[in-house]
mmCIF file of C-alpha atoms in Angstrom:
data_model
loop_
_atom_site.group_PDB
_atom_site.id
_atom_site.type_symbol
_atom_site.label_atom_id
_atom_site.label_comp_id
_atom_site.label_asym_id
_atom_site.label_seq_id
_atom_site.Cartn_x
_atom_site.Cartn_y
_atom_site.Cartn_z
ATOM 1 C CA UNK A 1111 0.000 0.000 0.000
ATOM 2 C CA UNK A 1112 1.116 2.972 -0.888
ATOM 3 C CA UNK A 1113 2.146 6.042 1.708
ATOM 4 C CA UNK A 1114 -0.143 8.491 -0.462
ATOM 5 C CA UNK A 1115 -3.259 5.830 0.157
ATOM 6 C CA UNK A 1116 -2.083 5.662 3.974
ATOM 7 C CA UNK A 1117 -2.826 8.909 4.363
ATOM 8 C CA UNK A 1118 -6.028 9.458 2.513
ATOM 9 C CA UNK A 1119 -7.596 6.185 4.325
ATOM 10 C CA UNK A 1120 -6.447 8.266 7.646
ATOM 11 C CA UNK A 1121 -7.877 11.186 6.418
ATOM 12 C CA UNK A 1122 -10.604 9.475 5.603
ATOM 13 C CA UNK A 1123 -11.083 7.720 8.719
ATOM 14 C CA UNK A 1124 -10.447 11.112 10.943
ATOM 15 C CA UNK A 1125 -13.278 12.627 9.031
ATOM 16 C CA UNK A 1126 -15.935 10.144 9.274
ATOM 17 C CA UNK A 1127 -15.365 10.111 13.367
ATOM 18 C CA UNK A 1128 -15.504 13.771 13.239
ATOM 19 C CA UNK A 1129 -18.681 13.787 11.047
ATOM 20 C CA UNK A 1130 -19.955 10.362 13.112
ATOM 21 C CA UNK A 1131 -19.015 13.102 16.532
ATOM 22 C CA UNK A 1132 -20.922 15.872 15.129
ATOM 23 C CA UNK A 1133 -24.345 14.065 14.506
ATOM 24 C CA UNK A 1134 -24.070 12.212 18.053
ATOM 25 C CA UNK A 1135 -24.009 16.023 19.065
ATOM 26 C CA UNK A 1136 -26.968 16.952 16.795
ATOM 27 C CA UNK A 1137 -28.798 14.262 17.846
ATOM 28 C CA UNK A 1138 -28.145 14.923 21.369
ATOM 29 C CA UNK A 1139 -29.037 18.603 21.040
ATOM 30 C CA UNK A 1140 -32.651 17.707 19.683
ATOM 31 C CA UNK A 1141 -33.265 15.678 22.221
ATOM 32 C CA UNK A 1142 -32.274 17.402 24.884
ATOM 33 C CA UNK A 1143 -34.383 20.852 23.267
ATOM 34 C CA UNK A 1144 -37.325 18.219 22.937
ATOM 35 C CA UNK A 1145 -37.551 17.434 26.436
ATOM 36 C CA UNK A 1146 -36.838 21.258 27.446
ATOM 37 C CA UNK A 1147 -40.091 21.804 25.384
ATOM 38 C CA UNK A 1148 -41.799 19.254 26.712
ATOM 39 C CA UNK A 1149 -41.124 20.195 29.958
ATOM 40 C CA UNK A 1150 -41.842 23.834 29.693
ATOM 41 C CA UNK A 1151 -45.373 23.074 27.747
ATOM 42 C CA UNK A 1152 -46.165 21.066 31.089
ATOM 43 C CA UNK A 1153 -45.439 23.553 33.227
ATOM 44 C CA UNK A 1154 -47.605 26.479 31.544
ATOM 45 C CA UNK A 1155 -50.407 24.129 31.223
ATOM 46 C CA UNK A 1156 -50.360 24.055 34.766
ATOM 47 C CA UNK A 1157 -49.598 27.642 35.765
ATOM 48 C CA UNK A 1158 -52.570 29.065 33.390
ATOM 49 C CA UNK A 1159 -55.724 26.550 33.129
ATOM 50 C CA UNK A 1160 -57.607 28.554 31.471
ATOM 51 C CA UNK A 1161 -55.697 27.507 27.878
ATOM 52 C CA UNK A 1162 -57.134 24.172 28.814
ATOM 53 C CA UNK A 1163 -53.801 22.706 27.657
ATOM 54 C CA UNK A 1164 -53.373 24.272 24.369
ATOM 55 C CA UNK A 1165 -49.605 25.480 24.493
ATOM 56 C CA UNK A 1166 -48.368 24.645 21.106
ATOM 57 C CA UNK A 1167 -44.956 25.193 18.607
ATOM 58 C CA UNK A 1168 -44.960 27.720 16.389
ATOM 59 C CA UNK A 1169 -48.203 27.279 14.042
ATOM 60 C CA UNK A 1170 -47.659 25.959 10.508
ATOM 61 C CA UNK A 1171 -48.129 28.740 7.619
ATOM 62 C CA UNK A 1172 -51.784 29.543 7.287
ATOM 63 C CA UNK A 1173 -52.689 27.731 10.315
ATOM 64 C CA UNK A 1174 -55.173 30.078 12.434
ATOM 65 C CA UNK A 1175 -54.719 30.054 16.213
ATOM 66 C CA UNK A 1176 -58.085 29.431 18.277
ATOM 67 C CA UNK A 1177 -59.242 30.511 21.670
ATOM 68 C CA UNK A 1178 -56.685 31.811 24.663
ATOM 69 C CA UNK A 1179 -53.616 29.675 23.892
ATOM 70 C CA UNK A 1180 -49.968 30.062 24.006
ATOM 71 C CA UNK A 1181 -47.346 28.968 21.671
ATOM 72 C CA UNK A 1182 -43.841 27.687 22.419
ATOM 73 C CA UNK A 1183 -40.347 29.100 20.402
ATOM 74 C CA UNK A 1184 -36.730 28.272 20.499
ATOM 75 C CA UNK A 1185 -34.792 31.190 19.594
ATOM 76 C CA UNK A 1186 -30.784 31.554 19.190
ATOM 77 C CA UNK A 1187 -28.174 29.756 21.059
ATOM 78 C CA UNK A 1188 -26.144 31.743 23.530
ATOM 79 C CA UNK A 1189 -22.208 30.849 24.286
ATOM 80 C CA UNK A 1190 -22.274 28.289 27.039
ATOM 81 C CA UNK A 1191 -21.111 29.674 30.328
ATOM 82 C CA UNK A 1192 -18.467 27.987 32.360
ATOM 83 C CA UNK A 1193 -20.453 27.782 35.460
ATOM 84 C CA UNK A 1194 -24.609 27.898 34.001
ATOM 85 C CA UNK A 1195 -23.964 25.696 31.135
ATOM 86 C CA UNK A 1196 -25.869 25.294 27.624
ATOM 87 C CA UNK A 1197 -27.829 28.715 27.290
ATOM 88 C CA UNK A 1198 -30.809 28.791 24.890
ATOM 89 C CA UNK A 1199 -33.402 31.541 24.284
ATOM 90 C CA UNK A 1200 -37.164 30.814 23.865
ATOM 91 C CA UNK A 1201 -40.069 32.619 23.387
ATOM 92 C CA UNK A 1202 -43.306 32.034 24.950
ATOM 93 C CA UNK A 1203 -46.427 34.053 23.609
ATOM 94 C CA UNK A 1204 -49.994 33.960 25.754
ATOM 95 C CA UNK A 1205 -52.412 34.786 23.107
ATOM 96 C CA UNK A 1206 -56.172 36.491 24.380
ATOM 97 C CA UNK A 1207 -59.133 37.379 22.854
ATOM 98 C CA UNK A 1208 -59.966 41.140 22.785
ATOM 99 C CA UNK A 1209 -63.539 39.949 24.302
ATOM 100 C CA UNK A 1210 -62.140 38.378 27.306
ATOM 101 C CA UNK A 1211 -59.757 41.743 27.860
ATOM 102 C CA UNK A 1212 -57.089 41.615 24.805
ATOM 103 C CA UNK A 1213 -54.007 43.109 25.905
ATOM 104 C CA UNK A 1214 -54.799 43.672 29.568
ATOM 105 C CA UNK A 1215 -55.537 39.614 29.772
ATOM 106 C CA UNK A 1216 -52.167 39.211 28.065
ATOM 107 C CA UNK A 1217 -50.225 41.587 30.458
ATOM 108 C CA UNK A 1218 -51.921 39.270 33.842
ATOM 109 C CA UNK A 1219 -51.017 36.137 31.835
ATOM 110 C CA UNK A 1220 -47.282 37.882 31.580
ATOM 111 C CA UNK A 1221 -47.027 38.418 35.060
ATOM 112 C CA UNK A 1222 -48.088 35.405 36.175
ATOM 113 C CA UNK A 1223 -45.782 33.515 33.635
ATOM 114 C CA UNK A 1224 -42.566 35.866 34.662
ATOM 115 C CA UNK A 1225 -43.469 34.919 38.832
ATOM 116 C CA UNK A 1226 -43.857 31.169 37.696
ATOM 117 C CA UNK A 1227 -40.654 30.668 35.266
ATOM 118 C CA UNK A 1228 -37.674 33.032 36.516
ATOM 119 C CA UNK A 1229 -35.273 31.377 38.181
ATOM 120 C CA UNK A 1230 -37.463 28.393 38.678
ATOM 121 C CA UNK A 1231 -35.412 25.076 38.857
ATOM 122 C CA UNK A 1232 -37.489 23.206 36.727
ATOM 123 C CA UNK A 1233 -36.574 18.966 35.815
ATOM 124 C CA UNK A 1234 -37.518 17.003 32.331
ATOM 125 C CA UNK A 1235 -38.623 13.531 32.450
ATOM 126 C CA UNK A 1236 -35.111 12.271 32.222
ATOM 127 C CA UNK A 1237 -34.169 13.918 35.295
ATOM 128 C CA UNK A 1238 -32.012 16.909 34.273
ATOM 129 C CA UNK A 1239 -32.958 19.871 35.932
ATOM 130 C CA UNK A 1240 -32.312 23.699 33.941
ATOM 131 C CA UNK A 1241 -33.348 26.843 35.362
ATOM 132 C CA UNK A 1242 -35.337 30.222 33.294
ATOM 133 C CA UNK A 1243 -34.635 33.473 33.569
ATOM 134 C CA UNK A 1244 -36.718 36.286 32.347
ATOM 135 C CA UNK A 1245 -34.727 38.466 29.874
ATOM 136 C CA UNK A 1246 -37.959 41.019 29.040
ATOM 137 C CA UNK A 1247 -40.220 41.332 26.212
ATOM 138 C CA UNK A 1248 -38.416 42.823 22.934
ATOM 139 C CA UNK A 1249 -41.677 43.827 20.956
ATOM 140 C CA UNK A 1250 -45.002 45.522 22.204
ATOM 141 C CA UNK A 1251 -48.484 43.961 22.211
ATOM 142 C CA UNK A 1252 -49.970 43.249 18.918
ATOM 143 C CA UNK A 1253 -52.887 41.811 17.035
ATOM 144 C CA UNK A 1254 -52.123 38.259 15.368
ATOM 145 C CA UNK A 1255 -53.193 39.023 11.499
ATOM 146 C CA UNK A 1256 -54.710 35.619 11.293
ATOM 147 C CA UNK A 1257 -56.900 35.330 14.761
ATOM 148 C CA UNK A 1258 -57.535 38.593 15.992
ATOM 149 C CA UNK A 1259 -55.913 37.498 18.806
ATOM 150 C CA UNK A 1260 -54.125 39.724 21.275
ATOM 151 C CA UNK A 1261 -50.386 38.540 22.151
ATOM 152 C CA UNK A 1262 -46.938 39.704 23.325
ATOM 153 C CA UNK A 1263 -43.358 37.475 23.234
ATOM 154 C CA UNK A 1264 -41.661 36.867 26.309
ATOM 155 C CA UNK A 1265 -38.129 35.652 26.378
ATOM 156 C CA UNK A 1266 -36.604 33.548 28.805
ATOM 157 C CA UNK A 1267 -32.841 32.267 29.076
ATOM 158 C CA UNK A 1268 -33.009 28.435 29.590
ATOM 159 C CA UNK A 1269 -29.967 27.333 31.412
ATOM 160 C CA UNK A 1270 -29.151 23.630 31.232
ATOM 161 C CA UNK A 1271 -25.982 22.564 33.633
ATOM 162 C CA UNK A 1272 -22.919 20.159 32.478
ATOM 163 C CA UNK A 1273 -24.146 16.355 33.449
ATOM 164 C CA UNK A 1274 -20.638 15.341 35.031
ATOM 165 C CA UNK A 1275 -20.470 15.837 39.199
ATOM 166 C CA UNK A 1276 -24.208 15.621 40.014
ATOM 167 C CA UNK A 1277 -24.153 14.531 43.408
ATOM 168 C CA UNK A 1278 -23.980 17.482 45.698
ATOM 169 C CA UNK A 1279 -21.609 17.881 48.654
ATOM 170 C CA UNK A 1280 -19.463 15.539 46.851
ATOM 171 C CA UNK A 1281 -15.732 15.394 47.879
ATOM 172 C CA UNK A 1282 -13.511 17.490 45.553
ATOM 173 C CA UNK A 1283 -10.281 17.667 44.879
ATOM 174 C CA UNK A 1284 -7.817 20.628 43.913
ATOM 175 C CA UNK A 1285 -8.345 24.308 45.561
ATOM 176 C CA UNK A 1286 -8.053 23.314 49.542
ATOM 177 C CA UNK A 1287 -9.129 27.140 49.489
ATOM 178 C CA UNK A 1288 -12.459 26.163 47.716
ATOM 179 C CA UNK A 1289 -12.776 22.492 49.348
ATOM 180 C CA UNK A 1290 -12.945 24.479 53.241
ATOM 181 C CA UNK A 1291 -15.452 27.067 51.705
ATOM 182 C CA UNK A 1292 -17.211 24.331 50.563
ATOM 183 C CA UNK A 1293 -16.978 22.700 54.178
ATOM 184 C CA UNK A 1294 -17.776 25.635 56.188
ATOM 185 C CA UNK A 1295 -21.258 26.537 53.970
ATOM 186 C CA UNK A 1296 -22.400 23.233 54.598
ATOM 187 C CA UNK A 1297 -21.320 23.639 58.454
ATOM 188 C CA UNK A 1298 -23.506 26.925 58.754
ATOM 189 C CA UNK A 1299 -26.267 25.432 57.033
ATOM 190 C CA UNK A 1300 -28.914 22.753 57.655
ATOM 191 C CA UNK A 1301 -28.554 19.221 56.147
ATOM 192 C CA UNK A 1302 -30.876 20.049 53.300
ATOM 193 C CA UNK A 1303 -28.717 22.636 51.428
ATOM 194 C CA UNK A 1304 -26.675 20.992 48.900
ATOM 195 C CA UNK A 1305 -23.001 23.357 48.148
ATOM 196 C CA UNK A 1306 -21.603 23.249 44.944
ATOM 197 C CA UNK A 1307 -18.443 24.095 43.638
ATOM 198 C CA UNK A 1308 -16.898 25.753 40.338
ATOM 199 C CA UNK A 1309 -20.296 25.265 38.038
ATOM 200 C CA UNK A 1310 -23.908 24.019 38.441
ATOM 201 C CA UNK A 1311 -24.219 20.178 37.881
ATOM 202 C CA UNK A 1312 -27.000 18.139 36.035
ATOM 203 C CA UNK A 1313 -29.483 17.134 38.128
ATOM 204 C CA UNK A 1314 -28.968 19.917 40.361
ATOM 205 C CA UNK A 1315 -31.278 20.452 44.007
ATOM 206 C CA UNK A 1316 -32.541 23.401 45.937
ATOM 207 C CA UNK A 1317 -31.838 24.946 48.251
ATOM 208 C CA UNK A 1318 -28.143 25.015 47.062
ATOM 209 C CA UNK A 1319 -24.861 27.455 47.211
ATOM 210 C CA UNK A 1320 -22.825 27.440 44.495
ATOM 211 C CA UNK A 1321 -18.796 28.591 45.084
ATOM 212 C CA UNK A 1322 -16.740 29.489 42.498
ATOM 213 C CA UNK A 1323 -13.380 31.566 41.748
ATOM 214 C CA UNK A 1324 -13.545 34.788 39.998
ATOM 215 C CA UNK A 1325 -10.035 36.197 40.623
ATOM 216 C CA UNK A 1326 -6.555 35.590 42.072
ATOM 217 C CA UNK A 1327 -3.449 38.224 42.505
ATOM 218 C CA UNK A 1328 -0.444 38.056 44.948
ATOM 219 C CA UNK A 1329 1.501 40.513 46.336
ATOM 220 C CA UNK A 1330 4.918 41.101 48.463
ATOM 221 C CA UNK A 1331 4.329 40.993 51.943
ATOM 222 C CA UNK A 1332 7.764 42.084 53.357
ATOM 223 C CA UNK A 1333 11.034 40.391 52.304
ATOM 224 C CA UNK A 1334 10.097 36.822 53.217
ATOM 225 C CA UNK A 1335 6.123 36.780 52.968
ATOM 226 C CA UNK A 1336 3.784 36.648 49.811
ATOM 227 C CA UNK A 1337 0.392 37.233 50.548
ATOM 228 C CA UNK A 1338 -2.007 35.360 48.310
ATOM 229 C CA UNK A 1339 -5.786 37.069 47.638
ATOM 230 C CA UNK A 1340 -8.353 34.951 45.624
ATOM 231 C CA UNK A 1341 -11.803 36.441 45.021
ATOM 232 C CA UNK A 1342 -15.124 33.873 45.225
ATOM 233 C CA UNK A 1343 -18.724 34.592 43.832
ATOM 234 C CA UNK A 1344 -21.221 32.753 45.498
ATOM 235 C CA UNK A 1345 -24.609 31.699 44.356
ATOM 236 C CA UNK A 1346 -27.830 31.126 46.807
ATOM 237 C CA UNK A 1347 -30.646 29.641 44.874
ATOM 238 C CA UNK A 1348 -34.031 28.753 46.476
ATOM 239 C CA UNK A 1349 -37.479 29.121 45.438
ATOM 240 C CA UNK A 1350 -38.590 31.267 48.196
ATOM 241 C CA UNK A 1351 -36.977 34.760 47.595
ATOM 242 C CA UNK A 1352 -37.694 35.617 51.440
ATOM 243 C CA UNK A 1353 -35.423 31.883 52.323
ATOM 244 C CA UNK A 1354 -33.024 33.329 49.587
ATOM 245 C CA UNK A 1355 -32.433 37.086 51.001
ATOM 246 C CA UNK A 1356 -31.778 35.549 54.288
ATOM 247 C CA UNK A 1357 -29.575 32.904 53.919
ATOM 248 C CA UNK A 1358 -27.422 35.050 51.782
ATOM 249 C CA UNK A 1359 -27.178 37.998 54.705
ATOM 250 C CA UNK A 1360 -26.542 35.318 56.908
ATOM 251 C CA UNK A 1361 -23.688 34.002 54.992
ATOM 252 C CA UNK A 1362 -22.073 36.984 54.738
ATOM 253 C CA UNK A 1363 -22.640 37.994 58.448
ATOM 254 C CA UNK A 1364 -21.078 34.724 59.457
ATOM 255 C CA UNK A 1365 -18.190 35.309 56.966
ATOM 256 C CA UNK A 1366 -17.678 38.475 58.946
ATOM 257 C CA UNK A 1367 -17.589 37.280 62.840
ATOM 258 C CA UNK A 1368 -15.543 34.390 62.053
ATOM 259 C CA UNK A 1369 -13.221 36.438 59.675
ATOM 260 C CA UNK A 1370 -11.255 32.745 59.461
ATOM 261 C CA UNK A 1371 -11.901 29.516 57.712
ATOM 262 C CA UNK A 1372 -9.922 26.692 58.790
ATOM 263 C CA UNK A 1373 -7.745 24.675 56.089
ATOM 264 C CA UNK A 1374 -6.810 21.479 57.158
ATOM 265 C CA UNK A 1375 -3.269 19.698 55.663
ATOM 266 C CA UNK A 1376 -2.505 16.398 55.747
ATOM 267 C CA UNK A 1377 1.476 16.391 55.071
ATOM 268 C CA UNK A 1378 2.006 12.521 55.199
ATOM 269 C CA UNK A 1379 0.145 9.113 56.265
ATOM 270 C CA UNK A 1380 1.697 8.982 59.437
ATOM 271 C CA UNK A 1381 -0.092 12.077 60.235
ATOM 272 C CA UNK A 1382 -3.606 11.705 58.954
ATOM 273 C CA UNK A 1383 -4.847 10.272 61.959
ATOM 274 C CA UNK A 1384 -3.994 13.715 63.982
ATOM 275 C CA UNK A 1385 -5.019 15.836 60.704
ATOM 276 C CA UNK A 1386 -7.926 18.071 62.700
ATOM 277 C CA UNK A 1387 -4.374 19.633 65.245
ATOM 278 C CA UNK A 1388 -3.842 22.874 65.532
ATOM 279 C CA UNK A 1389 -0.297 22.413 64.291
ATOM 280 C CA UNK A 1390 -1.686 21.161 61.118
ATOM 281 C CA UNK A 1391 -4.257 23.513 60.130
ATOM 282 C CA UNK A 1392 -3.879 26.480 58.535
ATOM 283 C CA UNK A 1393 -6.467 29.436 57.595
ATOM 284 C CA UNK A 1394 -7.261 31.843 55.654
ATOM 285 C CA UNK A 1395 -8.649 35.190 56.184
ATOM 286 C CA UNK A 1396 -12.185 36.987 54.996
ATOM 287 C CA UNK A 1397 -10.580 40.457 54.166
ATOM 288 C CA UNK A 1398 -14.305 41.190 52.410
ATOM 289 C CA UNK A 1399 -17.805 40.106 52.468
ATOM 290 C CA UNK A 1400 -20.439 41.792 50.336
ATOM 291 C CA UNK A 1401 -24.086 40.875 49.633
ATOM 292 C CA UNK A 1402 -26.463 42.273 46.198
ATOM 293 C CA UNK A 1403 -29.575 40.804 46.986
ATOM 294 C CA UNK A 1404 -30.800 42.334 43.717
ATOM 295 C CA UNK A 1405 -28.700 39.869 41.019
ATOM 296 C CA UNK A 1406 -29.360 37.436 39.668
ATOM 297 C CA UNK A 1407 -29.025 33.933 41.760
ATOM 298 C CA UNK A 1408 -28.479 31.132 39.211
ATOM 299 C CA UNK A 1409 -26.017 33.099 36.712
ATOM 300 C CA UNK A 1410 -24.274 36.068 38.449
ATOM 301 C CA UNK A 1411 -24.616 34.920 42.310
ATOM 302 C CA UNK A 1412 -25.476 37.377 45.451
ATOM 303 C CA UNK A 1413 -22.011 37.189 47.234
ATOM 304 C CA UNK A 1414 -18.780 38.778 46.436
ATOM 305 C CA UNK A 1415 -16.021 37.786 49.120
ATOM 306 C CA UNK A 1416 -12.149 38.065 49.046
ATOM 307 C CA UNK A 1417 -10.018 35.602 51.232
ATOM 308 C CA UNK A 1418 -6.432 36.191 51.575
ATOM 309 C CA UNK A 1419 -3.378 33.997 53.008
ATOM 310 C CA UNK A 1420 0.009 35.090 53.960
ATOM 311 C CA UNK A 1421 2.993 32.417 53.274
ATOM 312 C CA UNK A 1422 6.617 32.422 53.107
ATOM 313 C CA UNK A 1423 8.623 32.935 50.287
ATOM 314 C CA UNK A 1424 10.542 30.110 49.698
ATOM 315 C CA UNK A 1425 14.663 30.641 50.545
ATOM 316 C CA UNK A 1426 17.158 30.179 47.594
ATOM 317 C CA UNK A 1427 19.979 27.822 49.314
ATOM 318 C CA UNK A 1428 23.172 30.797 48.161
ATOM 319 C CA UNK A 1429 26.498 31.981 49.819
ATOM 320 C CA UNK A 1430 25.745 34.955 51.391
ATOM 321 C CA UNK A 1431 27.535 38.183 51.104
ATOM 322 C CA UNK A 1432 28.998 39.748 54.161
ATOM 323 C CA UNK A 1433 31.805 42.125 53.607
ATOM 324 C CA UNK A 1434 32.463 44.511 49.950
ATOM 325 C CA UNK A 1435 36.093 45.699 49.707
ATOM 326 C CA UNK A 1436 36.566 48.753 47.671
ATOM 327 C CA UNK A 1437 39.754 50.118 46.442
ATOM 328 C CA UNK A 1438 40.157 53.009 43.946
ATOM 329 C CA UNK A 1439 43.607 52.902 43.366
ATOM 330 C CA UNK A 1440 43.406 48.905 41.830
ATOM 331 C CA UNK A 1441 43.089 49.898 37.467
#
């Protein structure tokens, strides 16, 4: 066999994985935005009974809509986030006839769809949970040519988490920083809360916390210390916004009286078993705790907080220099 046909069966072969990748994906995608739909139709039904279940896709051309409904509409893809995960806009319309109060039907149907959807954890039939946020209304109330009907588009973000770690409180490994923030919020809270770390995970439950890190800088601290600063955002989700305003002041007043957070190293097996003494423990320091009980819970978080930790430079094994001898008449 020749090298030239080596190369184009390789080629070959590369390609048809990629393409064989790509429609696993596709196929993935549709179902995934099938059961999002499915899921979402279920849900209106039941917030508004007076459609009598007719929440529908986007009618076929010269189809005419009939009676209060509402129809269902995926809009454009949105650059998945690190910590939210696949982002996908939809539009849901409530449609009213002018006899049973047009557009002021339509604006109580809005309302009550807005206080029923936003950042309302909401699970498919699979079991994968993904959260909506209300992101407004980008056209006015208008007549539907076809019906008469009276309706308005609302647009929601639908945020669907990364599958992998779905089992909350789950031991991590890697930032002993974020593994004792992760220790403590479960410490302050009851045994109900589930804390997260670094992104939402499929299947996630409520009430939850979600940690992650948002910045890191280091500075001198002397001649021998470094001093080590690493900024966290932290997300309280619930789906009681009184619950959710209180357990996020209360984090953040706890942060402040205790102003340390315990880290506890394990140098070697022979001292594991004594792991919890003081002589191996170290902390770090809450230099700031803030609360905006105003953002967003799922996708920007409530809490801003900066933790800082002083250690010592490491020492460069060197001769030392102890005496200079200058002489100006050496040429």
């Amino acid at each position: 066999m020749s090298m030239r046909h080596e190369m184009n069966t390789e080629t070959s072969n590369k390609m048809n994985n990629e393409q064989s990748h790509e429609s696993s994906k596709t196929v993935s995608g549709i179902r995934l935005s099938t059961r999002i739909k499915k899921t979402l139709k279920q849900k209106l039904i039941a917030l508004v009974p007076a459609w009598e279940g007719r929440v529908q896709d986007m009618p076929a051309s010269g189809e005419v809509l009939s009676g209060p409904c509402a129809v269902v509409a995926f809009a454009e893809e949105v650059p998945k986030s690190a910590w939210a995960g696949y982002r996908r806009i939809i539009k849901i319309s409530p449609y009213a006839r002018s006899e049973d109060g047009g557009a002021k039907q339509v604006e109580l149907w809005s309302a009550l769809l807005i206080a029923g959807l936003h950042q309302v954890r909401l699970e498919d039939e699979e079991g994968g949970a993904f959260t909506c946020l209300y992101l407004g209304s980008t056209d006015s109330d208008r007549v539907d040519s076809g019906s008469g009907l009276v309706t308005r588009s609302l647009r929601f973000g639908v945020y669907v988490p990364e599958p992998q770690g779905t089992a909350g409180n789950s031991a991590i490994t890697g930032d002993p920083w974020l593994e004792a923030l992760q220790l403590w919020t479960a410490n302050e809270l009851s045994p109900d809360w589930s804390v997260y770390t670094s992104s939402w995970p499929g299947g996630y439950e409520m009430p939850s916390v979600l940690w992650r890190l948002s910045g890191y800088s280091t500075a001198l601290a002397g001649t021998s210390a470094l001093e080590v600063r690493k900024q966290w955002i932290g997300h309280v989700l619930t789906d009681d916004t009184s619950l959710t305003d209180r357990t996020t002041s209360h984090l953040v007043q706890q942060l402040a009286l205790q102003s340390r957070i315990p880290i506890i190293q394990v140098e070697s097996a022979s001292t594991k078993a004594n792991a919890t003494d003081e002589s191996h423990t170290r902390y770090v320091t809450v230099d700031e705790a803030t609360a905006d009980l105003q953002a967003d819970a799922y996708l920007n978080g409530q809490i801003r907080l900066t933790l800082t930790q002083r250690t010592r430079r490491p020492v460069t094994n060197a001769p030392l220099m102890r005496e200079i001898h200058h002489n100006k008449g050496i040429q």
